[in-house]
PDB file of C-alpha atoms in Angstrom:
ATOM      1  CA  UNK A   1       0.000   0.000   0.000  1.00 81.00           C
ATOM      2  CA  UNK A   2       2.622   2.484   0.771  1.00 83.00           C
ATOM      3  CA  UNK A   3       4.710   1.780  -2.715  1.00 84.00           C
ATOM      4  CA  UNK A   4       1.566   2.273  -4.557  1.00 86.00           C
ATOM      5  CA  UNK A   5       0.543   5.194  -2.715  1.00 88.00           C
ATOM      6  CA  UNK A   6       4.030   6.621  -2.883  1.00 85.00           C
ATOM      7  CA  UNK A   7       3.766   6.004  -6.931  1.00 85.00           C
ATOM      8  CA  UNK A   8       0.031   7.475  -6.478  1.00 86.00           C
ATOM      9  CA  UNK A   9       1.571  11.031  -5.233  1.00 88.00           C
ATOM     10  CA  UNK A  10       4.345  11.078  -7.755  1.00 85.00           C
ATOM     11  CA  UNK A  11       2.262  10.802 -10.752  1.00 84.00           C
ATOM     12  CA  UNK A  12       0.025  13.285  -9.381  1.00 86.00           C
ATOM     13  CA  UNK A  13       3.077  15.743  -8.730  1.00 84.00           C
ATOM     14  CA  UNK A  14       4.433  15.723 -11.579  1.00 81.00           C
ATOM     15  CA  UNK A  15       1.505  18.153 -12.754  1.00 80.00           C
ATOM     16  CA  UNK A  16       2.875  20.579 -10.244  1.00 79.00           C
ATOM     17  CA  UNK A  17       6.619  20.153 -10.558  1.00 75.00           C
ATOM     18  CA  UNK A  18       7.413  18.723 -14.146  1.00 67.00           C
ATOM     19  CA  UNK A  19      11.344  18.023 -13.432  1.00 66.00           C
ATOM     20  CA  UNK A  20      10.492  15.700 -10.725  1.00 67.00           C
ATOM     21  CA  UNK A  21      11.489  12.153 -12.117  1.00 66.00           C
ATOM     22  CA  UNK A  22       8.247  10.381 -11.883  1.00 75.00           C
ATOM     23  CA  UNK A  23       8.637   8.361 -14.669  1.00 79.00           C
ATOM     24  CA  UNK A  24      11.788   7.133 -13.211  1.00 79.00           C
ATOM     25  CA  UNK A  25      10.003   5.891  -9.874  1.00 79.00           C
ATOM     26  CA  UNK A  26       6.791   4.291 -11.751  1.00 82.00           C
ATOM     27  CA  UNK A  27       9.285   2.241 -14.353  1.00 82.00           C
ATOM     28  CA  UNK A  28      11.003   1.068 -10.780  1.00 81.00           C
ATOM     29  CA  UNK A  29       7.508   0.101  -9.624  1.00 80.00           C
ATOM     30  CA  UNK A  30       6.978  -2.431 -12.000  1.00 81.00           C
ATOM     31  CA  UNK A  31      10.586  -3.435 -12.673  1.00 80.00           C
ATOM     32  CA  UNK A  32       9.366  -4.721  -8.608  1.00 79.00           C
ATOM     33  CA  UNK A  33       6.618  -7.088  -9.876  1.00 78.00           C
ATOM     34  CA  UNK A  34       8.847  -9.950 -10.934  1.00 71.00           C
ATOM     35  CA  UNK A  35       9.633 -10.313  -7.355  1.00 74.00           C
ATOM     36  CA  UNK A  36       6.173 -10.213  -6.656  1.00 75.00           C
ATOM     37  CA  UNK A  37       6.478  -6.655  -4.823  1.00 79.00           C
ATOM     38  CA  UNK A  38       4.295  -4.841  -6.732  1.00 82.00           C
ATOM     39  CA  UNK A  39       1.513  -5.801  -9.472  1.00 86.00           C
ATOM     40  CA  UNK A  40       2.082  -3.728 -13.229  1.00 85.00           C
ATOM     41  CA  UNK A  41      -1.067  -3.770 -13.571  1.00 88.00           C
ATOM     42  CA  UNK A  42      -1.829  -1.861 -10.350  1.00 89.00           C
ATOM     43  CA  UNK A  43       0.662   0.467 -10.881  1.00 88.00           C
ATOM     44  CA  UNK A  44      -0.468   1.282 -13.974  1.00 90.00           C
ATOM     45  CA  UNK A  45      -4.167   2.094 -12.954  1.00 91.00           C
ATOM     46  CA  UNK A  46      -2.696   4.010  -9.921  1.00 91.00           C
ATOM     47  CA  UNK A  47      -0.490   6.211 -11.910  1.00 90.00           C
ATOM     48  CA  UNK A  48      -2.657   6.688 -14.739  1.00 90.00           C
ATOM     49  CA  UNK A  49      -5.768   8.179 -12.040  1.00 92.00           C
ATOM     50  CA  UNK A  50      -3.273   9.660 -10.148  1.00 91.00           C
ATOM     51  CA  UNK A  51      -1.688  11.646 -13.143  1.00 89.00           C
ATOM     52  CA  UNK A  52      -5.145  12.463 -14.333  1.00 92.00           C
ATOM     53  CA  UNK A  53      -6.368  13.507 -11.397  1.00 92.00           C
ATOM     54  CA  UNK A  54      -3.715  15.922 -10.576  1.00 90.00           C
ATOM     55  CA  UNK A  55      -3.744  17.161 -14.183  1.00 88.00           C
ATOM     56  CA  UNK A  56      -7.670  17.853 -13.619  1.00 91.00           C
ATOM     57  CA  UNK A  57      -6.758  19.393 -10.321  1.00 90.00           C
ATOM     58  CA  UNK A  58      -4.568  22.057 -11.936  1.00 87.00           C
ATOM     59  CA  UNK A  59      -7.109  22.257 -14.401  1.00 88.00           C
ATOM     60  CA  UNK A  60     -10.035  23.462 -12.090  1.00 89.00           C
ATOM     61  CA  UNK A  61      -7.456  25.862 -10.333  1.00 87.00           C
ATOM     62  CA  UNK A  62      -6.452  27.692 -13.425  1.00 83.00           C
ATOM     63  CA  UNK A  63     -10.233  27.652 -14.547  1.00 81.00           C
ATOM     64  CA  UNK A  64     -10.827  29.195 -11.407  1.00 83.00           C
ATOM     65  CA  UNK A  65      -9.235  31.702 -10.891  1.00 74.00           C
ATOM     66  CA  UNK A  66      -8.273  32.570 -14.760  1.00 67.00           C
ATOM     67  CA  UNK A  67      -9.398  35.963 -14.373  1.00 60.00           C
ATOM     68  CA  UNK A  68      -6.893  36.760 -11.427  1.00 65.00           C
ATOM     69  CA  UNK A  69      -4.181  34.985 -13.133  1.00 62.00           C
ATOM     70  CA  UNK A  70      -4.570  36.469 -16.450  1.00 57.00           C
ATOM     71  CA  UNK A  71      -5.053  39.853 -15.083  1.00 61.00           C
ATOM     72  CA  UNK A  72      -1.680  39.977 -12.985  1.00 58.00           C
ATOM     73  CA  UNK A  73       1.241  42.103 -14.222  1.00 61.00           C
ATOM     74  CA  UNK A  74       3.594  38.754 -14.730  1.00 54.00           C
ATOM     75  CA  UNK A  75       0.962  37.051 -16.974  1.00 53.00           C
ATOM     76  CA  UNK A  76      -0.022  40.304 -19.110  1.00 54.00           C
ATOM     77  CA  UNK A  77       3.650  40.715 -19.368  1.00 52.00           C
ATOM     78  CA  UNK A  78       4.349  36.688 -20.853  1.00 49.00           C
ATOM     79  CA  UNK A  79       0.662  36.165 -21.909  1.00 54.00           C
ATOM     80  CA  UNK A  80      -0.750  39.319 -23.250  1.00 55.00           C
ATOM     81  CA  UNK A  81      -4.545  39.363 -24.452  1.00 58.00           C
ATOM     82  CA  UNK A  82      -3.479  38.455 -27.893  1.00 59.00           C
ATOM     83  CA  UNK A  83      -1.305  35.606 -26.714  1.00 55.00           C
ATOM     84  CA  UNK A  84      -4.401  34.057 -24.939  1.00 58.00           C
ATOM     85  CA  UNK A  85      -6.294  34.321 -27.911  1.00 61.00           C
ATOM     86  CA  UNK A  86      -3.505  32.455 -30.000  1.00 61.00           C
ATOM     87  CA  UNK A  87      -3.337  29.693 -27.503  1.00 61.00           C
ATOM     88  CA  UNK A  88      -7.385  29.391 -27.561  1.00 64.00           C
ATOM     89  CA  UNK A  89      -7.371  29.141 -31.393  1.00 66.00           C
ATOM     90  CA  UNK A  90      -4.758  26.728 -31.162  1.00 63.00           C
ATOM     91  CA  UNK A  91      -6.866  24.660 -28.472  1.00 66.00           C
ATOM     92  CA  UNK A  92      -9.712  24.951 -30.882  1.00 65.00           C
ATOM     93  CA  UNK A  93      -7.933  24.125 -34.066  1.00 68.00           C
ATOM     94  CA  UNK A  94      -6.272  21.442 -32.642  1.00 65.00           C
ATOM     95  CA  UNK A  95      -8.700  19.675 -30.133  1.00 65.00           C
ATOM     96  CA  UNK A  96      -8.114  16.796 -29.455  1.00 71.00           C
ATOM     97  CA  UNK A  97      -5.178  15.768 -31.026  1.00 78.00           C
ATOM     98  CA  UNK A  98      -3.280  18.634 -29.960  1.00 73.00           C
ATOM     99  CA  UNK A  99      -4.310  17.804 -26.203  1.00 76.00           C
ATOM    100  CA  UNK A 100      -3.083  14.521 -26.897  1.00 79.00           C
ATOM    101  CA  UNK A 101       0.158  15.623 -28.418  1.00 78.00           C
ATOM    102  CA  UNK A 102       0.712  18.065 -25.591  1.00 74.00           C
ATOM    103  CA  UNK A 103       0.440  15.567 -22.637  1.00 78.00           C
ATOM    104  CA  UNK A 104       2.558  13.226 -24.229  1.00 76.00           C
ATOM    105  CA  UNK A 105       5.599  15.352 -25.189  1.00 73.00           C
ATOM    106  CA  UNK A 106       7.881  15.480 -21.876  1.00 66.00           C
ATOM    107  CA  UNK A 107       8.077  19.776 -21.029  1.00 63.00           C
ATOM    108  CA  UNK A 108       4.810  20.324 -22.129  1.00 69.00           C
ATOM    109  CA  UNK A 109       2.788  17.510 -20.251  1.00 74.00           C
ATOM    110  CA  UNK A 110       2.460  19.551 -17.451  1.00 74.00           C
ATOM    111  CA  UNK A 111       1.296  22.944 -19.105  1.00 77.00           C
ATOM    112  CA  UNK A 112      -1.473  21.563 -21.187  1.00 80.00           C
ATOM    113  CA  UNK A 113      -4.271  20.738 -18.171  1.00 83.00           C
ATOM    114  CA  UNK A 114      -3.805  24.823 -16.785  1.00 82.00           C
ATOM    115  CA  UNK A 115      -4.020  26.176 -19.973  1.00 79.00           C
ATOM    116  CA  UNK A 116      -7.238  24.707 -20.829  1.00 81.00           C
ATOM    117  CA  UNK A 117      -8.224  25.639 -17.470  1.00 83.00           C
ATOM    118  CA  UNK A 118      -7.388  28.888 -18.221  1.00 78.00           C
ATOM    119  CA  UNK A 119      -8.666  29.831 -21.785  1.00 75.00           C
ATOM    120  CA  UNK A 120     -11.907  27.783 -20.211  1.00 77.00           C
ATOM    121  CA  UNK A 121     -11.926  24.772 -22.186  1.00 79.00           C
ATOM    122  CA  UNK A 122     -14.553  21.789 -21.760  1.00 82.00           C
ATOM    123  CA  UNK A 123     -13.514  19.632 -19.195  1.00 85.00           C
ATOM    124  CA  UNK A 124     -14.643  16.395 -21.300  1.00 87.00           C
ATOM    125  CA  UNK A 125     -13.213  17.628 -24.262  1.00 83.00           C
ATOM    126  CA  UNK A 126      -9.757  18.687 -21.698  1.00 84.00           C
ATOM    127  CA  UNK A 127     -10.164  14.764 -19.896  1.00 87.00           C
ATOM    128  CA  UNK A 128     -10.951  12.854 -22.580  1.00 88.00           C
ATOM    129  CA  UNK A 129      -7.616  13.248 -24.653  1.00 86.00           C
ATOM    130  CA  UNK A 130      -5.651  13.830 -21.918  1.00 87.00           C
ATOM    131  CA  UNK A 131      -6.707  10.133 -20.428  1.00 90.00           C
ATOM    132  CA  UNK A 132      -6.379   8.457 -23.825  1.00 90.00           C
ATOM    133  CA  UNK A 133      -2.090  10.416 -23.510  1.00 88.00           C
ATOM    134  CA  UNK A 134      -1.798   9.166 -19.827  1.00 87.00           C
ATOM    135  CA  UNK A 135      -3.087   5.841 -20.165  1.00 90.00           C
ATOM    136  CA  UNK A 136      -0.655   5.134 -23.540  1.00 90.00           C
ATOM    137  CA  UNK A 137       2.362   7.061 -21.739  1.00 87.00           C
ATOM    138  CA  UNK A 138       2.126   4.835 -18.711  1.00 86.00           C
ATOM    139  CA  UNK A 139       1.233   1.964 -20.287  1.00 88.00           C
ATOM    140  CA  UNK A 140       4.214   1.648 -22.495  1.00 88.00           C
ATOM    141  CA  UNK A 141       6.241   2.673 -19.394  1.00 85.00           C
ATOM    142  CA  UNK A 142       4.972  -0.053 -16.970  1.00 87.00           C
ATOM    143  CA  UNK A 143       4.891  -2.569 -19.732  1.00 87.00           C
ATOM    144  CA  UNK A 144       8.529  -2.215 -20.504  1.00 86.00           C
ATOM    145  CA  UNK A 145       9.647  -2.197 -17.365  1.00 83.00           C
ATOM    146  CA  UNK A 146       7.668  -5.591 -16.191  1.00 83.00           C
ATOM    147  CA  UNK A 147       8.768  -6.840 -18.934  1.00 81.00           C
ATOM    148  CA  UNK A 148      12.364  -6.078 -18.250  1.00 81.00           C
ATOM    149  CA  UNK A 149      11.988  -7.413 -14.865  1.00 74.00           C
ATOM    150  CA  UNK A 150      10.164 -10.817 -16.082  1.00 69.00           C
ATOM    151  CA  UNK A 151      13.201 -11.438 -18.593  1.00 70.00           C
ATOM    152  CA  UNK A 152      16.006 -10.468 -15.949  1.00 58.00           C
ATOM    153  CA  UNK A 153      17.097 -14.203 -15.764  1.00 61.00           C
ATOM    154  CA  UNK A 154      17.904 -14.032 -19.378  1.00 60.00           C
ATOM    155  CA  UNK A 155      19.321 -10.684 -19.596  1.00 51.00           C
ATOM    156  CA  UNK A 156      21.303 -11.645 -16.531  1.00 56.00           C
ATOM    157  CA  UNK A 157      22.447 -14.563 -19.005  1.00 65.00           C
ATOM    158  CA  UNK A 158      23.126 -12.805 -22.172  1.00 58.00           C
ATOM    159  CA  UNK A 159      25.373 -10.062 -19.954  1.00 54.00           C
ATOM    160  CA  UNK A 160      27.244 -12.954 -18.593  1.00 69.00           C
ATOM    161  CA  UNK A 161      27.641 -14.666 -22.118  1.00 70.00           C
ATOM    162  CA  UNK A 162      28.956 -11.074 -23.254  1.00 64.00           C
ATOM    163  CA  UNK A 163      31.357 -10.851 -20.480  1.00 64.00           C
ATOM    164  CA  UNK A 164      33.112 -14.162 -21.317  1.00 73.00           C
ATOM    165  CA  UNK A 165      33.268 -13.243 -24.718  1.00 77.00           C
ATOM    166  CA  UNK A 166      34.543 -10.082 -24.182  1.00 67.00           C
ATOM    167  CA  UNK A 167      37.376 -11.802 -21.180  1.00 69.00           C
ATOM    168  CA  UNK A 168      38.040 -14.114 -24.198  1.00 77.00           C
ATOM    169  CA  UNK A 169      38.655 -11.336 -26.674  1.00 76.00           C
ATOM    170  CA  UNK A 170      40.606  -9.145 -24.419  1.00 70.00           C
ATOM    171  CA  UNK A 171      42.529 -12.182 -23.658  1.00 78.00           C
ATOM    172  CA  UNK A 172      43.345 -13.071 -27.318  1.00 83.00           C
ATOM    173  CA  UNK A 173      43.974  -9.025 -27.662  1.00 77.00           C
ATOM    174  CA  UNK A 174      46.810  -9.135 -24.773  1.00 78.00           C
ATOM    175  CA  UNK A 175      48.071 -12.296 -26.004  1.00 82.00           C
ATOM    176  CA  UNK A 176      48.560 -11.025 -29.653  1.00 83.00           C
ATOM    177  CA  UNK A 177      50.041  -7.728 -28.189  1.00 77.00           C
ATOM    178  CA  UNK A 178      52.526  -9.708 -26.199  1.00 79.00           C
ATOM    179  CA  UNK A 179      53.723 -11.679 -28.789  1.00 83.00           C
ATOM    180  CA  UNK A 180      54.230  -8.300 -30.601  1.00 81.00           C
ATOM    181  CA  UNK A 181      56.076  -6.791 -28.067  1.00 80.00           C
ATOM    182  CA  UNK A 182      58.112  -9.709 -27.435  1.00 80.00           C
ATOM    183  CA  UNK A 183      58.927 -10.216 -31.292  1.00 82.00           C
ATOM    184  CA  UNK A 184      59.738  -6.819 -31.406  1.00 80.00           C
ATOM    185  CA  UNK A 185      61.952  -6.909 -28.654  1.00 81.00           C
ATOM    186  CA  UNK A 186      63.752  -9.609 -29.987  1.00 80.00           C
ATOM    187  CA  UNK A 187      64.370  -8.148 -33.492  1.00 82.00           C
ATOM    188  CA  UNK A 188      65.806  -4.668 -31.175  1.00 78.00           C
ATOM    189  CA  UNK A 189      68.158  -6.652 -29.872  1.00 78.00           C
ATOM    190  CA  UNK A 190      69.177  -8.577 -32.824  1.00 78.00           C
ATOM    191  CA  UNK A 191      69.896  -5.492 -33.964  1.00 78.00           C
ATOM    192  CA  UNK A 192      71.852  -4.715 -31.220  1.00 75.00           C
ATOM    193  CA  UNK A 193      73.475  -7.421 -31.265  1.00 78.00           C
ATOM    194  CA  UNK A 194      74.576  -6.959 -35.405  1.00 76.00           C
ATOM    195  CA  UNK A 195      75.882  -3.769 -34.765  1.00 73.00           C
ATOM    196  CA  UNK A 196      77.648  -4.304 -31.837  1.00 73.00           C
ATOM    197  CA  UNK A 197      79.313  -7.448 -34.041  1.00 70.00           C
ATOM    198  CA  UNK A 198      80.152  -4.714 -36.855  1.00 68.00           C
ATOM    199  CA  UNK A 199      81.641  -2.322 -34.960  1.00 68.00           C
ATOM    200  CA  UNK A 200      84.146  -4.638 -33.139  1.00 65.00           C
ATOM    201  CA  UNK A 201      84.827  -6.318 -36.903  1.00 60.00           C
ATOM    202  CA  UNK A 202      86.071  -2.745 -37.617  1.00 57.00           C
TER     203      UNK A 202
END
């Protein structure tokens, strides 16, 4: 209970604080199940609501208080009337593919729930993509790393069969150098040797 509630609360930050590695945490989360820690399937439901519900969240907030926000000095200054009217277009144009798009794309993910809040989109036509973005983001995430964590045995395997090939190579590598060196060695001091022989002939 307290993994998947910790999971739970990081999905649902990452609305609020987009460099926080959630991602990171969740992928560990089901990497767990093939010890029988945690169930993927779980996690993914728990992320997924989570991460939609604190998307919605920020979504009512900004929809809330939009008029306050947009009317501040800081947001006239980065989002001036005409700006707002670009992103609602956009929203418009777009719908729900560009919803989709948005909470998808890392950097953006977090943005896309408070500016529909705040240019007063629907919140069906605002949940409805956005779920559909969640539930493929996290379900690809969880997937691969349950999968990762079922096949660990045979990973584990291949990584050892690459180490001994690699310890055989690097073997046959120092081997072949030191018969170079050694050869070479020898011819220096045959060398040697011949001139040494020459000089005392003189």
């Amino acid at each position: 209970v307290a993994i998947y509630g910790v999971l739970a609360l990081l999905a649902a930050v990452e609305n609020v604080f987009p460099p926080f590695p959630a991602d990171t945490a969740i992928a560990l989360g089901a990497f767990l199940g093939h010890r029988g820690v945690t169930n993927p399937w779980l996690v993914f439901v728990v992320t997924t609501v989570a991460n939609i519900a604190g998307a919605m969240a920020m979504y009512a907030l900004a929809s809330r208080h939009a008029a306050t926000l947009l009317e501040s000095r800081i947001a006239r200054f980065v989002l001036p009337p005409e700006g707002i009217e670009r992103i609602r277009s956009g929203y418009m144009r777009y719908g729900l593919p560009g919803l989709f798009l948005g909470r998808i794309l890392p950097g953006f993910r977090a943005v896309v729930a408070p500016f529909a809040g705040l240019i007063h989109l629907g919140p069906v036509r605002t949940l409805v993509p956005m779920t559909i973005a969640s539930a493929l983001w996290y379900g690809a995430l969880v997937w691969i790393a349950s999968e990762l964590g079922n096949r660990l045995s045979d990973i584990q395997r291949l990584l050892t069969g690459v180490n001994r090939t690699l310890g055989v190579v690097s073997l046959l590598v120092v081997g072949v150098a030191g018969v170079l060196i050694y050869r070479r060695i020898r011819r220096r001091r045959a060398l040697a040797r011949l001139a040494s022989e020459e000089e005392h002939g003189e």
